[in-house]
XYZ file of C-alpha atoms in Angstrom:
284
model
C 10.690 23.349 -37.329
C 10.576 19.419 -36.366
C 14.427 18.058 -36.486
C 15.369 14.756 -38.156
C 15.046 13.189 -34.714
C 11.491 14.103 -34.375
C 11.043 13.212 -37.670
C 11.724 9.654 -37.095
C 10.601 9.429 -33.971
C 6.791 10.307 -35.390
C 7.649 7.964 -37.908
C 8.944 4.757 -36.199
C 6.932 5.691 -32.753
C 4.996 2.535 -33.200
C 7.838 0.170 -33.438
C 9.719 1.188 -30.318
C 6.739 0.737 -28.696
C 5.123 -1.973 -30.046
C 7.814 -4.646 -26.998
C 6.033 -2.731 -24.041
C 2.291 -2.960 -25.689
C 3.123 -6.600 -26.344
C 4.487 -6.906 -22.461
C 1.452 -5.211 -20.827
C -0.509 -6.682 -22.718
C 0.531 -10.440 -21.989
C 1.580 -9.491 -18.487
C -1.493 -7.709 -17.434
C -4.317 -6.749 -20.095
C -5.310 -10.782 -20.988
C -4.302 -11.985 -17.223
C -6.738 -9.631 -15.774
C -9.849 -10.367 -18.506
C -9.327 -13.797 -17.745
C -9.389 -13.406 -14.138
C -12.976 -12.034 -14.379
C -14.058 -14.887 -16.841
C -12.663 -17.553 -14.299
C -14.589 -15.572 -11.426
C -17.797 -16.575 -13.457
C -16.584 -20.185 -13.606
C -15.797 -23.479 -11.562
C -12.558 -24.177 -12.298
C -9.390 -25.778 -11.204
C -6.941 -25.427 -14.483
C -7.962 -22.781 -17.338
C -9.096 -25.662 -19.982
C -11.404 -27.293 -17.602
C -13.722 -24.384 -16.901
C -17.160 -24.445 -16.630
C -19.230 -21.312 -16.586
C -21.653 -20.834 -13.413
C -22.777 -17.177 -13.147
C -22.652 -15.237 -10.053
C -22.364 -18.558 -8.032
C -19.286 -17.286 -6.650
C -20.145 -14.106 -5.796
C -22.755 -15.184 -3.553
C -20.452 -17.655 -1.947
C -17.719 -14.532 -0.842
C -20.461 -12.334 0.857
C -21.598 -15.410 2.707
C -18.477 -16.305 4.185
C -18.465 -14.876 7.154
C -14.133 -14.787 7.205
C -13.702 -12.756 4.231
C -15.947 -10.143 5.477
C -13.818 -10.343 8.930
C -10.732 -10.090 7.055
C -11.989 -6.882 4.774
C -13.418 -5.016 7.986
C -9.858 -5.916 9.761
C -7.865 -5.009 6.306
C -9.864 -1.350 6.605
C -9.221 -0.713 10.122
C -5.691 -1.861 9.441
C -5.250 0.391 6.342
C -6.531 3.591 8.232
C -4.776 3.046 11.234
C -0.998 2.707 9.273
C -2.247 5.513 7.111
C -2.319 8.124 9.935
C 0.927 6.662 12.141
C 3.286 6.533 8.748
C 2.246 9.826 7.476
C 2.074 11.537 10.695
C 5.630 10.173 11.295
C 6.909 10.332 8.141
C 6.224 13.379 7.661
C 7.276 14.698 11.453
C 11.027 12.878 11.148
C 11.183 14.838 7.050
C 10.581 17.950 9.150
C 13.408 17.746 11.560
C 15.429 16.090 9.411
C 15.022 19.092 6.914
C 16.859 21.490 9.431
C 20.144 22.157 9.715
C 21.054 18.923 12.350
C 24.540 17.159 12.450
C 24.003 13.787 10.966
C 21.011 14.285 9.028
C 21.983 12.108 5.786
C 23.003 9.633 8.508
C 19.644 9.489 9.828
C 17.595 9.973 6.396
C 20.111 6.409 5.821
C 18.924 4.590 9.111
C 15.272 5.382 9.037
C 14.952 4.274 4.805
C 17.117 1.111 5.062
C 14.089 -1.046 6.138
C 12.300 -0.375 3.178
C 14.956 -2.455 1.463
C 14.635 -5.885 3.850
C 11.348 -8.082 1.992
C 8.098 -8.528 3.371
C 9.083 -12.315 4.328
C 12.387 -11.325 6.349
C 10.623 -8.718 8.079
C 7.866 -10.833 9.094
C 9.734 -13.312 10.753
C 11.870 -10.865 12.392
C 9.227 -9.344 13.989
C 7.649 -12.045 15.082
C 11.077 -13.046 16.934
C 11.279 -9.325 18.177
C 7.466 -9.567 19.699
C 7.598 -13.291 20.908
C 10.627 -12.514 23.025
C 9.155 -9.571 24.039
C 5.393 -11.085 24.985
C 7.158 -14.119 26.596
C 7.690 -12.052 29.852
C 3.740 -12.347 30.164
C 3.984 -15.769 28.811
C 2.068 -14.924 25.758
C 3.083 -14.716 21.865
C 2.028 -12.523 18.790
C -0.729 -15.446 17.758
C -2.017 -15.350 21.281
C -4.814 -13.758 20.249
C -5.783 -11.824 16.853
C -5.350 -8.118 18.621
C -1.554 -8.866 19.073
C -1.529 -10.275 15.851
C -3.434 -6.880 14.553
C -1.054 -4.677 16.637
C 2.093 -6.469 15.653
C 1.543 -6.125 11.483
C 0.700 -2.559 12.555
C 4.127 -1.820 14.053
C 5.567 -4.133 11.711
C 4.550 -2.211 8.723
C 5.016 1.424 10.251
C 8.269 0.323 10.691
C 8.966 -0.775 7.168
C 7.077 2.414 5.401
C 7.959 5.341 7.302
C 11.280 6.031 5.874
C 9.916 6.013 2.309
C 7.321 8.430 2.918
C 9.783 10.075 4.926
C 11.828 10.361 1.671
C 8.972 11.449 -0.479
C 8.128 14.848 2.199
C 12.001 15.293 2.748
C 11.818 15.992 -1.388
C 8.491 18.221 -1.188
C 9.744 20.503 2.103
C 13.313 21.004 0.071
C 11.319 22.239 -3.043
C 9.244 24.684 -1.340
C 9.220 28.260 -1.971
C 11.690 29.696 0.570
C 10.872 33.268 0.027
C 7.207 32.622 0.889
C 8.250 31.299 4.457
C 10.818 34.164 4.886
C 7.534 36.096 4.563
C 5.283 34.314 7.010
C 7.960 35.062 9.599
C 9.141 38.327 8.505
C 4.908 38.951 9.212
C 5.679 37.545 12.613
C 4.097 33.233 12.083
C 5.315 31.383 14.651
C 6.539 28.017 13.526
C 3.631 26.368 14.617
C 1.646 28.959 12.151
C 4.266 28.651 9.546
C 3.797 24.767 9.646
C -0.013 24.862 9.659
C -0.558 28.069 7.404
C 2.236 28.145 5.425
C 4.004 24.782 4.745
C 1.529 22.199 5.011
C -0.985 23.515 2.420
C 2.233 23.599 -0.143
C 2.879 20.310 0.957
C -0.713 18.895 -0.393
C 1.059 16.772 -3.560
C 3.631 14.805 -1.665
C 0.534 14.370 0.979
C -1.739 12.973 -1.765
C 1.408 10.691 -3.083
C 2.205 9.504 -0.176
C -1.372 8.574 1.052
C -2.312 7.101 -1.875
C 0.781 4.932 -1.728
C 0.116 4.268 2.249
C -3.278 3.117 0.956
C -2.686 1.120 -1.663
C 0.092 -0.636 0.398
C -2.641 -1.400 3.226
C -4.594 -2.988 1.205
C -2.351 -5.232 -0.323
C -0.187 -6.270 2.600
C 0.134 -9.837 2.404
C 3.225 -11.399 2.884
C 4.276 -9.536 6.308
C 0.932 -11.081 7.618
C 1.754 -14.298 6.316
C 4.925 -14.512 7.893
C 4.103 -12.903 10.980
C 0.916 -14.751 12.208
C -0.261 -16.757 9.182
C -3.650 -15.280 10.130
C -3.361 -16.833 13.415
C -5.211 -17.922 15.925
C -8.205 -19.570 13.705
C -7.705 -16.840 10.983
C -8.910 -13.741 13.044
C -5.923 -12.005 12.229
C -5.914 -12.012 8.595
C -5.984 -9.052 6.390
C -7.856 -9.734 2.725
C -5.179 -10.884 0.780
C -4.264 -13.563 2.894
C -7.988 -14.984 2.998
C -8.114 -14.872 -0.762
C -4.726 -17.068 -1.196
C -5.860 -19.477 1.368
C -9.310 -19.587 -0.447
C -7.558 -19.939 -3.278
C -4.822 -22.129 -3.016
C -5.548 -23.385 0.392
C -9.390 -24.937 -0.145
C -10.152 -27.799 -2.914
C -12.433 -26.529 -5.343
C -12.464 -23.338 -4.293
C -10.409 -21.490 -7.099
C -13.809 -19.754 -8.699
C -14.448 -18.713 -5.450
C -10.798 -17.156 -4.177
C -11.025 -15.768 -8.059
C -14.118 -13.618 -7.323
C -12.527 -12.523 -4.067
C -9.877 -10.793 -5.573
C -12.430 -9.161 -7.951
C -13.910 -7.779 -5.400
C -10.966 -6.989 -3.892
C -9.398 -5.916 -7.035
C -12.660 -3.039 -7.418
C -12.697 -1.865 -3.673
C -9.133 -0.790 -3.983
C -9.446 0.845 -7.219
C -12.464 2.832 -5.840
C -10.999 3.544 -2.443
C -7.396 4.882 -4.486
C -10.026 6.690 -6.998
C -11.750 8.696 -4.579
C -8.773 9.320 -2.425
C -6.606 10.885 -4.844
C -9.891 13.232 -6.228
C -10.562 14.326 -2.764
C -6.383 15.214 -2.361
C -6.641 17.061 -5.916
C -9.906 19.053 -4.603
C -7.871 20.051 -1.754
C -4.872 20.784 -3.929
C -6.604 23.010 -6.123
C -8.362 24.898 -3.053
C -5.656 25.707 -1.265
């Protein structure tokens, strides 16, 4: 039996939400279709547009930065994949047990999720310079500090989110089916391994994806902690595509086809990453 409120809901459906169609829509459907149109074109301001073909395609896989800045971008996403969901996931562990303080420290390790990209950026790059002055050096002394000093940077920032997202998964596991591993006689090495980690497989596929994603579009802690500094060797993908962008005259068709690409090698990369994390869901 339907009630009156599911009544009108099936009947009015389509003008509650008819405001979020019209703001997707606007805000993302027509911005992104004309995003690939301009990535065909030569362009500096939508009405002057003039269609060229793949001319800008060829241009981004002949510029020998961009490809720098992707290969950096992937070495940068894997490496801040495994250190944040390593840690993460080591500090929702011990934080899970029964420790004095332990909403105090869940507290602590989030809050730097909630400082911006910006702030952080120059923050850190105070927090390094000091620290490489002893050697008389500085994080845009050369593109490995650079690479190293977004990698802490960003560990830093992430950790206590994920850490949030496995402190929610461990308190929702089963506790009668770890009673049983150690009733059996697991260790808690075994128990961890065995027991809890395979259980643990959805907030591991959330929190990777997001880890990810995240890597790939870091942009404005690289800005504001090197700028892609010295001579651009330490700039992730994003970066390169605003300065190609916004930074080069007569370049916009260009920087647009960059973030096509870029646009398509995240959505495959997310794609197959969160298939191969169901597979292993539905194995174990």
């Amino acid at each position: 039996m339907i009630s009156m409120i599911g009544k009108s809901i099936r009947k009015w459906w389509m003008l509650f939400s008819l405001p979020t169609l019209v703001a997707f829509m606007v805000g993302f459907v027509v911005p992104f279709i004309l995003g690939i149109y301009l990535s065909f074109t030569n362009f500096t301001t939508i009405t002057d547009a003039e269609w060229i073909g793949v001319g800008n395609y060829s241009g981004v896989f002949s510029d020998p930065e961009f490809i720098h800045s992707l290969v950096l971008t992937v070495l940068f996403t894997v490496v801040t994949t495994v250190i944040i969901n390593v840690v993460g996931f080591m500090i929702a562990y011990m934080l899970t047990k029964k420790i004095s303080g332990s909403t105090l420290f869940r507290s602590i390790f989030f809050m730097p999720n909630l400082i911006g990209g910006i702030i952080l950026g120059y923050i850190w790059q105070l927090l390094l310079n000091g620290v490489l002055s002893f050697w008389n050096r500085s994080i845009t002394f050369s593109a490995t500090y650079g690479f190293w000093g977004l990698v802490i940077l960003t560990c830093w920032q992430q950790i206590g989110y994920m850490m949030i997202i496995y402190i929610a998964g461990l308190q929702a596991l089963p506790g009668d089916v770890i009673e049983a591993a150690q009733v059996d006689g697991a260790s808690q090495g075994q128990t961890l391994r065995r027991v809890i980690l395979p259980l643990m497989m959805p907030s591991i596929t959330v929190c990777t994806f997001l880890t990810i994603t995240n890597g790939f579009k870091t942009f404005d802690q690289n800005l504001a902690l090197t700028n892609g500094a010295p001579s651009n060797n330490s700039e992730l993908i994003t970066l390169n595509i605003y300065r190609t962008f916004y930074g080069t005259a007569g370049m916009q068709g260009v920087g647009q086809a960059k973030a096509v690409i870029f646009f398509v090698i995240v959505a495959i990369v997310a794609i197959a990453q969160n298939r191969l994390s169901a597979r292993k869901e539905v194995a174990l």
